[in-house]
CSV table of N, CA and C and ligand atoms in Angstrom, one decimal:
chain,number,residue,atom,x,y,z
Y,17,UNK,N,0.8,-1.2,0.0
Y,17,UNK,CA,0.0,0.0,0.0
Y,17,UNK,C,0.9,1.3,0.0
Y,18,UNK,N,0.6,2.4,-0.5
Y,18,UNK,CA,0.9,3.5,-0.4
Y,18,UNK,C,1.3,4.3,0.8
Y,19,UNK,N,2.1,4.9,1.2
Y,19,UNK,CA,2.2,5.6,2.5
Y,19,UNK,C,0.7,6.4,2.4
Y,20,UNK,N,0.1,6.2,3.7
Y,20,UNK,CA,-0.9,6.8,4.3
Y,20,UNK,C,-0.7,6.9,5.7
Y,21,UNK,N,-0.4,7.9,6.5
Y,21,UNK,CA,-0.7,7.7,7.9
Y,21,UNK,C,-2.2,7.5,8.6
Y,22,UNK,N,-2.8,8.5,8.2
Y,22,UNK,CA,-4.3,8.6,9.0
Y,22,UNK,C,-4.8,7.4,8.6
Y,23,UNK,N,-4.6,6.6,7.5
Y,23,UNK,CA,-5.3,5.6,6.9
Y,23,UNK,C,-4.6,4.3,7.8
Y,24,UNK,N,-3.3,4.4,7.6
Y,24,UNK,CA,-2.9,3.3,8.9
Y,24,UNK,C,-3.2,3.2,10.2
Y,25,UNK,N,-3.3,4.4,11.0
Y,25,UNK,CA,-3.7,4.7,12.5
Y,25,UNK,C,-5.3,3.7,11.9
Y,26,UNK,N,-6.2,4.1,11.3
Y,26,UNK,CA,-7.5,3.3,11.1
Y,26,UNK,C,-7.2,1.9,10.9
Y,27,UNK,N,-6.5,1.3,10.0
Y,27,UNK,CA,-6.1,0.2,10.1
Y,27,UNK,C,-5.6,-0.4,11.3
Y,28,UNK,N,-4.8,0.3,12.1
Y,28,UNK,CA,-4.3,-0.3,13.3
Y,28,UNK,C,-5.2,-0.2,14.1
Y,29,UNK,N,-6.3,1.1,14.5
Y,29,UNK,CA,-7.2,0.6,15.4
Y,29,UNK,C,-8.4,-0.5,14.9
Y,30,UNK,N,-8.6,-0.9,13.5
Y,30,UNK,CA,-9.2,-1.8,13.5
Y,30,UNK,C,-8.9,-3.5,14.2
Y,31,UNK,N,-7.2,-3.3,14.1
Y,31,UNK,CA,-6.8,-4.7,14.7
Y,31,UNK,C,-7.1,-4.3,16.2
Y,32,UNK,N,-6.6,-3.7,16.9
Y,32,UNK,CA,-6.5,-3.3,17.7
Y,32,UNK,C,-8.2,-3.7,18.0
Y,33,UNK,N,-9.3,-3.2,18.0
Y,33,UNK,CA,-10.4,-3.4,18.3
Y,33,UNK,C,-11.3,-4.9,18.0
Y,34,UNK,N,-10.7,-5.5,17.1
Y,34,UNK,CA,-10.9,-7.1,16.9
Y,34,UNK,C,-10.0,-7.5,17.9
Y,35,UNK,N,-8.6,-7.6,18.0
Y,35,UNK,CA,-8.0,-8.0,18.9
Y,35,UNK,C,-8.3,-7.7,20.4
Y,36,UNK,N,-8.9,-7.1,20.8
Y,36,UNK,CA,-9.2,-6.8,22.1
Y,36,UNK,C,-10.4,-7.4,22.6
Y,37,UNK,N,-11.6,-7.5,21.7
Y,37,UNK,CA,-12.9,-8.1,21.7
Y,37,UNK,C,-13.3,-9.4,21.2
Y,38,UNK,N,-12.1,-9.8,20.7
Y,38,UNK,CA,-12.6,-11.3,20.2
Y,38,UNK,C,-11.6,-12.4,20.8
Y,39,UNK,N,-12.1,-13.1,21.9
Y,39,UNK,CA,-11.3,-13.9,22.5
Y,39,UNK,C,-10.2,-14.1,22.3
Y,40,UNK,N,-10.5,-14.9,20.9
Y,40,UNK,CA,-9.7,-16.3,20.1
Y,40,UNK,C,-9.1,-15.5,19.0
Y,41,UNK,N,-9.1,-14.2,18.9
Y,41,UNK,CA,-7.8,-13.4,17.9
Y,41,UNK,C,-6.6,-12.5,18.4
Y,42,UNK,N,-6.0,-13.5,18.1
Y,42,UNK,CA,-4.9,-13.2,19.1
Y,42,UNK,C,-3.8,-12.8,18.2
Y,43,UNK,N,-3.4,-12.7,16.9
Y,43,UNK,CA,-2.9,-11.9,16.2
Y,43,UNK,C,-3.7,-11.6,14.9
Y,44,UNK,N,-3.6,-10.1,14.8
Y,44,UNK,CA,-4.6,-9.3,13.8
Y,44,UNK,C,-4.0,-8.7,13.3
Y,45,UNK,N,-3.9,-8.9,12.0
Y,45,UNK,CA,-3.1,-7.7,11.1
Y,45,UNK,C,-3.0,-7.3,9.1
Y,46,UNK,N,-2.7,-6.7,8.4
Y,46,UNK,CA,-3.3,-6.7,7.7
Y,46,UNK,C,-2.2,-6.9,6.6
Y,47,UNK,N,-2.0,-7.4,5.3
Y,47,UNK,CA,-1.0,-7.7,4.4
Y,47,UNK,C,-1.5,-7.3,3.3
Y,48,UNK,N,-0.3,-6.4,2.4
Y,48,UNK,CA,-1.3,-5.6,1.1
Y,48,UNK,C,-0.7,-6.3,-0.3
Y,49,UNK,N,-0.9,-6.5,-1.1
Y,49,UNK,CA,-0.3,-7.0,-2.7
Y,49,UNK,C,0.3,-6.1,-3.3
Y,50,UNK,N,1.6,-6.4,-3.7
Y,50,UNK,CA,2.1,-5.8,-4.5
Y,50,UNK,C,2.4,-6.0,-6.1
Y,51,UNK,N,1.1,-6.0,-6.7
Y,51,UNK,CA,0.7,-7.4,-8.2
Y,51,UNK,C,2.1,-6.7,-9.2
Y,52,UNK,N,3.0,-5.8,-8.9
Y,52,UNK,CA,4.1,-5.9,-9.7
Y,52,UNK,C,4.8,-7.0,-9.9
Y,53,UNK,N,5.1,-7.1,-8.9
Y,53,UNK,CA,6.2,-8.5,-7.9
Y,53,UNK,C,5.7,-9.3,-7.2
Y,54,UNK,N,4.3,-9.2,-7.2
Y,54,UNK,CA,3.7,-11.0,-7.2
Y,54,UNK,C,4.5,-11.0,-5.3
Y,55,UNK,N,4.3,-9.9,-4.3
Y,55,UNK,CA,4.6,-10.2,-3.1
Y,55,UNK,C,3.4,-9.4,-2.4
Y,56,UNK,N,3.3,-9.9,-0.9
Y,56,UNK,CA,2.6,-9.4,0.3
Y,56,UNK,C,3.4,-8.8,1.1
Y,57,UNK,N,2.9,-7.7,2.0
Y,57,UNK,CA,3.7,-6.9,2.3
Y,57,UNK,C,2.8,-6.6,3.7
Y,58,UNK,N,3.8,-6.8,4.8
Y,58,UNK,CA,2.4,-6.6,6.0
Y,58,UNK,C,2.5,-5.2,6.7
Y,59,UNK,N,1.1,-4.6,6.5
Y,59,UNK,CA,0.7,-3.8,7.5
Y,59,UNK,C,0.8,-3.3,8.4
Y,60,UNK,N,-0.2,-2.7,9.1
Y,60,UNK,CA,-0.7,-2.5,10.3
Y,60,UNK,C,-1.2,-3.6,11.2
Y,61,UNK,N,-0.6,-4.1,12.7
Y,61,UNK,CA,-0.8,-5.4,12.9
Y,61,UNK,C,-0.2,-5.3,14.8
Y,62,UNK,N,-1.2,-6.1,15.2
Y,62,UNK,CA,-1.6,-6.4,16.2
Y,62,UNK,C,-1.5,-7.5,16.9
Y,63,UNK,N,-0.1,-7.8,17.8
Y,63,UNK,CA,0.1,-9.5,18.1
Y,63,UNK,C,2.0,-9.1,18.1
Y,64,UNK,N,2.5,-10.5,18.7
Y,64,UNK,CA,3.7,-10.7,18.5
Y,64,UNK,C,4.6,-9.9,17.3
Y,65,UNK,N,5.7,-9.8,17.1
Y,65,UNK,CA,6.3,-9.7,16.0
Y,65,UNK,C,6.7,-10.8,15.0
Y,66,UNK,N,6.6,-10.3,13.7
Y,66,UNK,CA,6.7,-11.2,12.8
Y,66,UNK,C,7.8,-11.1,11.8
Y,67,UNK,N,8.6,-12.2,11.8
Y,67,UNK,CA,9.7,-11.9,10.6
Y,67,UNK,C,9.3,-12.0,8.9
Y,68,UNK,N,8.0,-12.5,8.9
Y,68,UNK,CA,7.4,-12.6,7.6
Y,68,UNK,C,6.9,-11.3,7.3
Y,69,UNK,N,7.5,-10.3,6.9
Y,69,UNK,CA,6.9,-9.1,6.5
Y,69,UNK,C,6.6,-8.9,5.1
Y,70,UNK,N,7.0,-9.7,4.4
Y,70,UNK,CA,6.9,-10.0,2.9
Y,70,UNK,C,7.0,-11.6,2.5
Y,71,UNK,N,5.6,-12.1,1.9
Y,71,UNK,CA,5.6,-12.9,1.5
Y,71,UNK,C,5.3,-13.0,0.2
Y,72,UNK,N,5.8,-14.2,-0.3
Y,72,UNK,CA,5.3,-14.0,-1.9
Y,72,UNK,C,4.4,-15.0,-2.2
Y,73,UNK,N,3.5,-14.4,-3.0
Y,73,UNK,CA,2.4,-15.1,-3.5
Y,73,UNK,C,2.3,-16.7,-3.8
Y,74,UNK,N,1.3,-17.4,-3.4
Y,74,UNK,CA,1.2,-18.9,-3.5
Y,74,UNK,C,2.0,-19.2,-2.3
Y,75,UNK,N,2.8,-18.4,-1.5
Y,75,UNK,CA,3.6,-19.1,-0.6
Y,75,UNK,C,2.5,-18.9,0.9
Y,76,UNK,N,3.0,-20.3,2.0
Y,76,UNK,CA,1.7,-19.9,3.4
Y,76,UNK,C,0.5,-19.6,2.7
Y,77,UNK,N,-0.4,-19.8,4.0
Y,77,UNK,CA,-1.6,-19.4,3.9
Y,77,UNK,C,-2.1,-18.3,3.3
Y,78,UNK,N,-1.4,-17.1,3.3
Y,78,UNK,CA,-1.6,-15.6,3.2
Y,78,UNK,C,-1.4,-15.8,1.5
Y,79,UNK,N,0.1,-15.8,1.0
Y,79,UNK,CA,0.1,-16.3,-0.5
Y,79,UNK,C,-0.9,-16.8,-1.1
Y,80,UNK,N,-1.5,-18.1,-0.8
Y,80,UNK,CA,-2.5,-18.6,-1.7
Y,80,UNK,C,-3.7,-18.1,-1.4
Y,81,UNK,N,-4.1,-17.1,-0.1
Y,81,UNK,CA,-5.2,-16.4,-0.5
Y,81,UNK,C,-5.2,-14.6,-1.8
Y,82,UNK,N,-3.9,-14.4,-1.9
Y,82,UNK,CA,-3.4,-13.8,-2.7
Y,82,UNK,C,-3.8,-14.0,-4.0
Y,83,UNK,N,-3.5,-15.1,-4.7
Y,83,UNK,CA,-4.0,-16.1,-5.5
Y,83,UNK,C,-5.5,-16.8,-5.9
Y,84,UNK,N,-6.1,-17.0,-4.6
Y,84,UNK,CA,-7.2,-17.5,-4.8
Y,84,UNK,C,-8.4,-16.9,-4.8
Y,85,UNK,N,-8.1,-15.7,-4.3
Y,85,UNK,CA,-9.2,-14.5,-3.8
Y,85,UNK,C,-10.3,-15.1,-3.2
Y,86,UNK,N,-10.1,-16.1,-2.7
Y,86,UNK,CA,-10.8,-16.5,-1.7
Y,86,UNK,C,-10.0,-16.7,-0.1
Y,87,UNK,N,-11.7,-16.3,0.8
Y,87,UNK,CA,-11.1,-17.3,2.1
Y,87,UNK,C,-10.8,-17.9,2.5
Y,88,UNK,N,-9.8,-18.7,3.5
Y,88,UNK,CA,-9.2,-19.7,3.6
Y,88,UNK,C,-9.1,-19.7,5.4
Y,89,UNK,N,-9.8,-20.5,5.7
Y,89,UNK,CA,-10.2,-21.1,6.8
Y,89,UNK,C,-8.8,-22.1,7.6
Y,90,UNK,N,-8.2,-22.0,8.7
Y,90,UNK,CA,-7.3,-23.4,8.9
Y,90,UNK,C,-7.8,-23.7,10.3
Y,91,UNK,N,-8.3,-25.2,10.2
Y,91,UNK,CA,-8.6,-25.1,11.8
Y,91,UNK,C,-7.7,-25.7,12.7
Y,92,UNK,N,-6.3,-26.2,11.9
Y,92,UNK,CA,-5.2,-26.3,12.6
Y,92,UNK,C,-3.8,-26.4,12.0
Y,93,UNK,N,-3.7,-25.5,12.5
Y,93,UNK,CA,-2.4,-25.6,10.9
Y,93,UNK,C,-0.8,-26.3,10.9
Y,94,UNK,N,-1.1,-27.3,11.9
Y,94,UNK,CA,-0.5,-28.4,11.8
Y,94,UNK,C,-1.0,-29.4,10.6
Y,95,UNK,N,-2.1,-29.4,10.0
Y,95,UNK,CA,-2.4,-30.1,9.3
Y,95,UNK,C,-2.1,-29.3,8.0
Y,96,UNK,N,-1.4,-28.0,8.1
Y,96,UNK,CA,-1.6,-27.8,6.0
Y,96,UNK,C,0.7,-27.8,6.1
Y,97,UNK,N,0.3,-28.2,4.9
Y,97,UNK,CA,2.1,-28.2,4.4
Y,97,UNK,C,2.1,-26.8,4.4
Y,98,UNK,N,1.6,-26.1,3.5
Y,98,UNK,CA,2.1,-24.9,2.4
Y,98,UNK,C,1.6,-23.8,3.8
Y,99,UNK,N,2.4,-23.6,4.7
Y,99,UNK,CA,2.1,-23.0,5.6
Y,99,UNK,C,2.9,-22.2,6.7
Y,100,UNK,N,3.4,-20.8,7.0
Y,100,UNK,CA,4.1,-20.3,6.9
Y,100,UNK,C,4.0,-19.9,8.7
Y,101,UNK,N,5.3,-21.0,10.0
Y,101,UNK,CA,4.7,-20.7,11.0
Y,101,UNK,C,5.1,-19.4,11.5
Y,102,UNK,N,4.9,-18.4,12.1
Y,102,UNK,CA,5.2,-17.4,12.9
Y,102,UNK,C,5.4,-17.1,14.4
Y,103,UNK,N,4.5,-18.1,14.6
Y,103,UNK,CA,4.8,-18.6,16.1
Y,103,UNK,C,4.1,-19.8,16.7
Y,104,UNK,N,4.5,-20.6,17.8
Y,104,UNK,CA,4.1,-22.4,17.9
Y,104,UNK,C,3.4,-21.9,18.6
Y,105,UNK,N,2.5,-20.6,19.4
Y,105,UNK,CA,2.1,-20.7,20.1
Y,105,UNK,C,0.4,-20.5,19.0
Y,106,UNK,N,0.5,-20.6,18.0
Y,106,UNK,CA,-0.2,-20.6,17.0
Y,106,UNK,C,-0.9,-21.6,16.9
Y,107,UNK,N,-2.6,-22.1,16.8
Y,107,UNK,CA,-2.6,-23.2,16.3
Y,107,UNK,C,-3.6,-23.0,14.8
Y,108,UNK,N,-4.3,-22.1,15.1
Y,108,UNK,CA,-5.2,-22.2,13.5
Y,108,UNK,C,-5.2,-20.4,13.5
Y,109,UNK,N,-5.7,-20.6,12.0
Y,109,UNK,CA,-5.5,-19.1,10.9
Y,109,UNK,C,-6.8,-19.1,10.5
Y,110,UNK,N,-7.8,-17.3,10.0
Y,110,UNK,CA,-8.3,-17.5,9.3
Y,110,UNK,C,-7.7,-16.4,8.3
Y,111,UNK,N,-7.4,-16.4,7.1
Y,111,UNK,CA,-7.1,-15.2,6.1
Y,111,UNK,C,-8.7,-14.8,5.5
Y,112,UNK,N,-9.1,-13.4,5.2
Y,112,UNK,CA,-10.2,-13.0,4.1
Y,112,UNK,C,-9.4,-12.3,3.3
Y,113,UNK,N,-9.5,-12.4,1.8
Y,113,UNK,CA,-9.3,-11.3,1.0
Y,113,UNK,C,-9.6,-9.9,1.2
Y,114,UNK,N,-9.3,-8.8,0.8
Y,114,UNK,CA,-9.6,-7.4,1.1
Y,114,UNK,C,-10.0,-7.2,-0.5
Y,115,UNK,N,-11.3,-6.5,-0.9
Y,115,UNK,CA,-11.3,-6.6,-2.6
Y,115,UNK,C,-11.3,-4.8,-2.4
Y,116,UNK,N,-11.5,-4.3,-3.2
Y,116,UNK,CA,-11.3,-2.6,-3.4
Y,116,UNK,C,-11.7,-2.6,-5.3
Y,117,UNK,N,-12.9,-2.0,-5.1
Y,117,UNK,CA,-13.1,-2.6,-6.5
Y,117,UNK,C,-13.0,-3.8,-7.5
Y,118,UNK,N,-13.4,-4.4,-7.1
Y,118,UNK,CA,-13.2,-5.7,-7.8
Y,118,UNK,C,-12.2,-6.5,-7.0
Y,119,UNK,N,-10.6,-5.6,-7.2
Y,119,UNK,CA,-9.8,-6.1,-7.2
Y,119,UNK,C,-9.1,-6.5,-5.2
Y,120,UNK,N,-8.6,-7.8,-5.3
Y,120,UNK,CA,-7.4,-8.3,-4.4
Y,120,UNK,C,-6.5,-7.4,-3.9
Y,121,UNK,N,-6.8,-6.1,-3.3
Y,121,UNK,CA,-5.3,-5.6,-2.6
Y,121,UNK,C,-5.1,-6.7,-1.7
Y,122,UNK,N,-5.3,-7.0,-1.3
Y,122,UNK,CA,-4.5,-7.5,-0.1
Y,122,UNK,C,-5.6,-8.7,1.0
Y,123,UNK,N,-5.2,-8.1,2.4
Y,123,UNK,CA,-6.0,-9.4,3.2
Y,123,UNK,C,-6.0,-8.9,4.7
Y,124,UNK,N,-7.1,-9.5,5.8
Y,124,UNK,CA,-7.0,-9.4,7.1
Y,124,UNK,C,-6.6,-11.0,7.3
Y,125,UNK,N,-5.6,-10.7,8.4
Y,125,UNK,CA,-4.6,-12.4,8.3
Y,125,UNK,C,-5.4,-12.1,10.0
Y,126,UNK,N,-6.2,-13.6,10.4
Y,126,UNK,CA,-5.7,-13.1,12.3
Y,126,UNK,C,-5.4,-15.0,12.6
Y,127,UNK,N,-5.0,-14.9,13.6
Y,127,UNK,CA,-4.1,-16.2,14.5
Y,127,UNK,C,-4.5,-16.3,15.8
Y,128,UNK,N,-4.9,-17.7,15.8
Y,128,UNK,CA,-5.6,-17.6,17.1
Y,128,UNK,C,-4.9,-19.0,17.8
Y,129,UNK,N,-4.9,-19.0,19.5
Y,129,UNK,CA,-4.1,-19.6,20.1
Y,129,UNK,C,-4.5,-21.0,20.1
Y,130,UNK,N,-6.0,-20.7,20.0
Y,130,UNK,CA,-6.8,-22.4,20.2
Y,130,UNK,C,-7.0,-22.7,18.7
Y,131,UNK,N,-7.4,-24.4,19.1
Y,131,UNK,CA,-7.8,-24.9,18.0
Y,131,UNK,C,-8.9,-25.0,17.6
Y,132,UNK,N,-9.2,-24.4,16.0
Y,132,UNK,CA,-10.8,-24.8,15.2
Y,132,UNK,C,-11.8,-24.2,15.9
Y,133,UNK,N,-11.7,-22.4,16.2
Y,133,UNK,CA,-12.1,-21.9,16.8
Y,133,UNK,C,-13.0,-20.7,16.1
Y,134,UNK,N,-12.4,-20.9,14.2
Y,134,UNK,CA,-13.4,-20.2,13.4
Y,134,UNK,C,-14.5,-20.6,12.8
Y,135,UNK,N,-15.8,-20.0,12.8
Y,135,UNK,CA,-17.6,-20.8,12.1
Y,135,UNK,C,-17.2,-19.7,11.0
Y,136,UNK,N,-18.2,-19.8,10.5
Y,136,UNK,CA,-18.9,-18.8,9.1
Y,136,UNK,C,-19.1,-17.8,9.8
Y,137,UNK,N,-19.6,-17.7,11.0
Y,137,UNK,CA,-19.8,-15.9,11.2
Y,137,UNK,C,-18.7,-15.3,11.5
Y,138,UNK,N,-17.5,-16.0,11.6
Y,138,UNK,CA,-16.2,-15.3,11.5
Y,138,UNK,C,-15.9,-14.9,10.1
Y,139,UNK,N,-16.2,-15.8,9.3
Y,139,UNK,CA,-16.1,-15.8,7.8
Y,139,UNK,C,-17.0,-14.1,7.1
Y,140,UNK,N,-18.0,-14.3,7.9
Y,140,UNK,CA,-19.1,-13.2,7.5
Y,140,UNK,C,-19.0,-11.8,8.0
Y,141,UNK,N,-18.4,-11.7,9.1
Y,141,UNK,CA,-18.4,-10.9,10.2
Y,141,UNK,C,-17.0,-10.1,9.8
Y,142,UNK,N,-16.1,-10.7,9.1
Y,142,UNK,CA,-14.5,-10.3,8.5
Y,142,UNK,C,-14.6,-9.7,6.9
Y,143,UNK,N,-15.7,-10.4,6.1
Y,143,UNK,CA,-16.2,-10.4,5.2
Y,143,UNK,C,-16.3,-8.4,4.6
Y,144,UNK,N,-17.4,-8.3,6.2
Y,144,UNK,CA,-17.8,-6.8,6.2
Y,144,UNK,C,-17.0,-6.1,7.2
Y,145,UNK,N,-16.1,-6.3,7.6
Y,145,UNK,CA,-14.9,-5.8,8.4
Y,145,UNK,C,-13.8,-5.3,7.0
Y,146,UNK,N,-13.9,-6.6,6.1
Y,146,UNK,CA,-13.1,-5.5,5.1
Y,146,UNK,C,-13.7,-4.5,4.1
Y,147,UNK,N,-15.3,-4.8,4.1
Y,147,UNK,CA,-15.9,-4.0,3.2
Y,147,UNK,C,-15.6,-2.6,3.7
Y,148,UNK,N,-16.0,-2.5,5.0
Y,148,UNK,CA,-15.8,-1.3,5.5
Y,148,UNK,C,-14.5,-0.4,5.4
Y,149,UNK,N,-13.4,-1.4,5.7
Y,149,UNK,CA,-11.9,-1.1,5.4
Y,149,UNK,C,-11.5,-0.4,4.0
Y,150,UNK,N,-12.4,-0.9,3.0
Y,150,UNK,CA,-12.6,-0.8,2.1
Y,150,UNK,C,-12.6,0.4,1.1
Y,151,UNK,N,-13.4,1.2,1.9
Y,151,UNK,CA,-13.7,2.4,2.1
Y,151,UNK,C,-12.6,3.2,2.2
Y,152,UNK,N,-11.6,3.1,3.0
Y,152,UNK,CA,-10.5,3.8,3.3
Y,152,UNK,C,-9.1,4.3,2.0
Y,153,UNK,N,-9.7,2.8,1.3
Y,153,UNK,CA,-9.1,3.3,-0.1
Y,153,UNK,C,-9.7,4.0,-1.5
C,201,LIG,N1,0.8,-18.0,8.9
C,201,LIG,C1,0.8,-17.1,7.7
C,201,LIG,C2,2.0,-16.2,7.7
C,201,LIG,C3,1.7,-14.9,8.4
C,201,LIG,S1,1.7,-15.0,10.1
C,201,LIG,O1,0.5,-15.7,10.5
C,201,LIG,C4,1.6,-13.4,10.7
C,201,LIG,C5,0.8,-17.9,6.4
C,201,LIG,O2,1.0,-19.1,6.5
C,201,LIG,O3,0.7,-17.3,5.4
């Protein structure tokens, strides 16, 4: 994404306010596309630090939703290969695409400590979490 401040302070309090109110999201943060170079590039974010600040597409979880423009549910991510850990104390991921006109910028990635702790209304509820994000661009 473009340098924006006021637009990242928004982004950060979005993690910031999922992370505080939803039990089981324990890392919240947001990764943007860079479809020159086919990489991800992370955000504004809420949780541990991460050495994956750039990933490239198809690679982890985050990659292939890059790729798939769809969401991608893990309810333990011991069970996926193509899967990029950040910390053991991790056990499942949910990624949503972020669309902005049509298109894939990017994604809300969050990480949660328990296992198989995302339904559909996490799905749904993230859905219009980025519509609204959305907006910002
Ligand atoms: N686990 C992600 C990498 C990003 S961290 O969760 C912050 C993945 O497999 O893409």
């Amino acid at each position: 994404a473009d340098n924006n401040k006021v637009r990242d302070e928004k982004l950060l309090a979005v993690c910031q306010l999922l992370n505080e109110n939803v039990e089981y999201y324990n890392w919240v943060g947001f990764y943007f596309a860079n479809h020159e170079n086919k990489t991800l590039h992370l955000g504004p974010y809420v949780g541990a630090e991460t050495d994956h600040t750039v990933i490239p597409f198809g690679k982890g979880i985050c990659g292939q939703v890059a790729e798939s423009n769809a969401n991608f549910v893990v309810p333990d991510v011991k069970a996926q290969d193509n899967y990029i850990a950040c910390s053991l104390t991790v056990k499942s991921e949910i990624v949503v695409p972020l669309f902005v006109n049509g298109v894939n910028i990017g994604q809300i990635d969050i990480d949660s400590h328990v296992i198989d702790p995302f339904t559909e209304a996490d799905e749904r509820f993230l859905e219009f979490v980025n519509q609204e994000v959305a907006k910002l661009f």
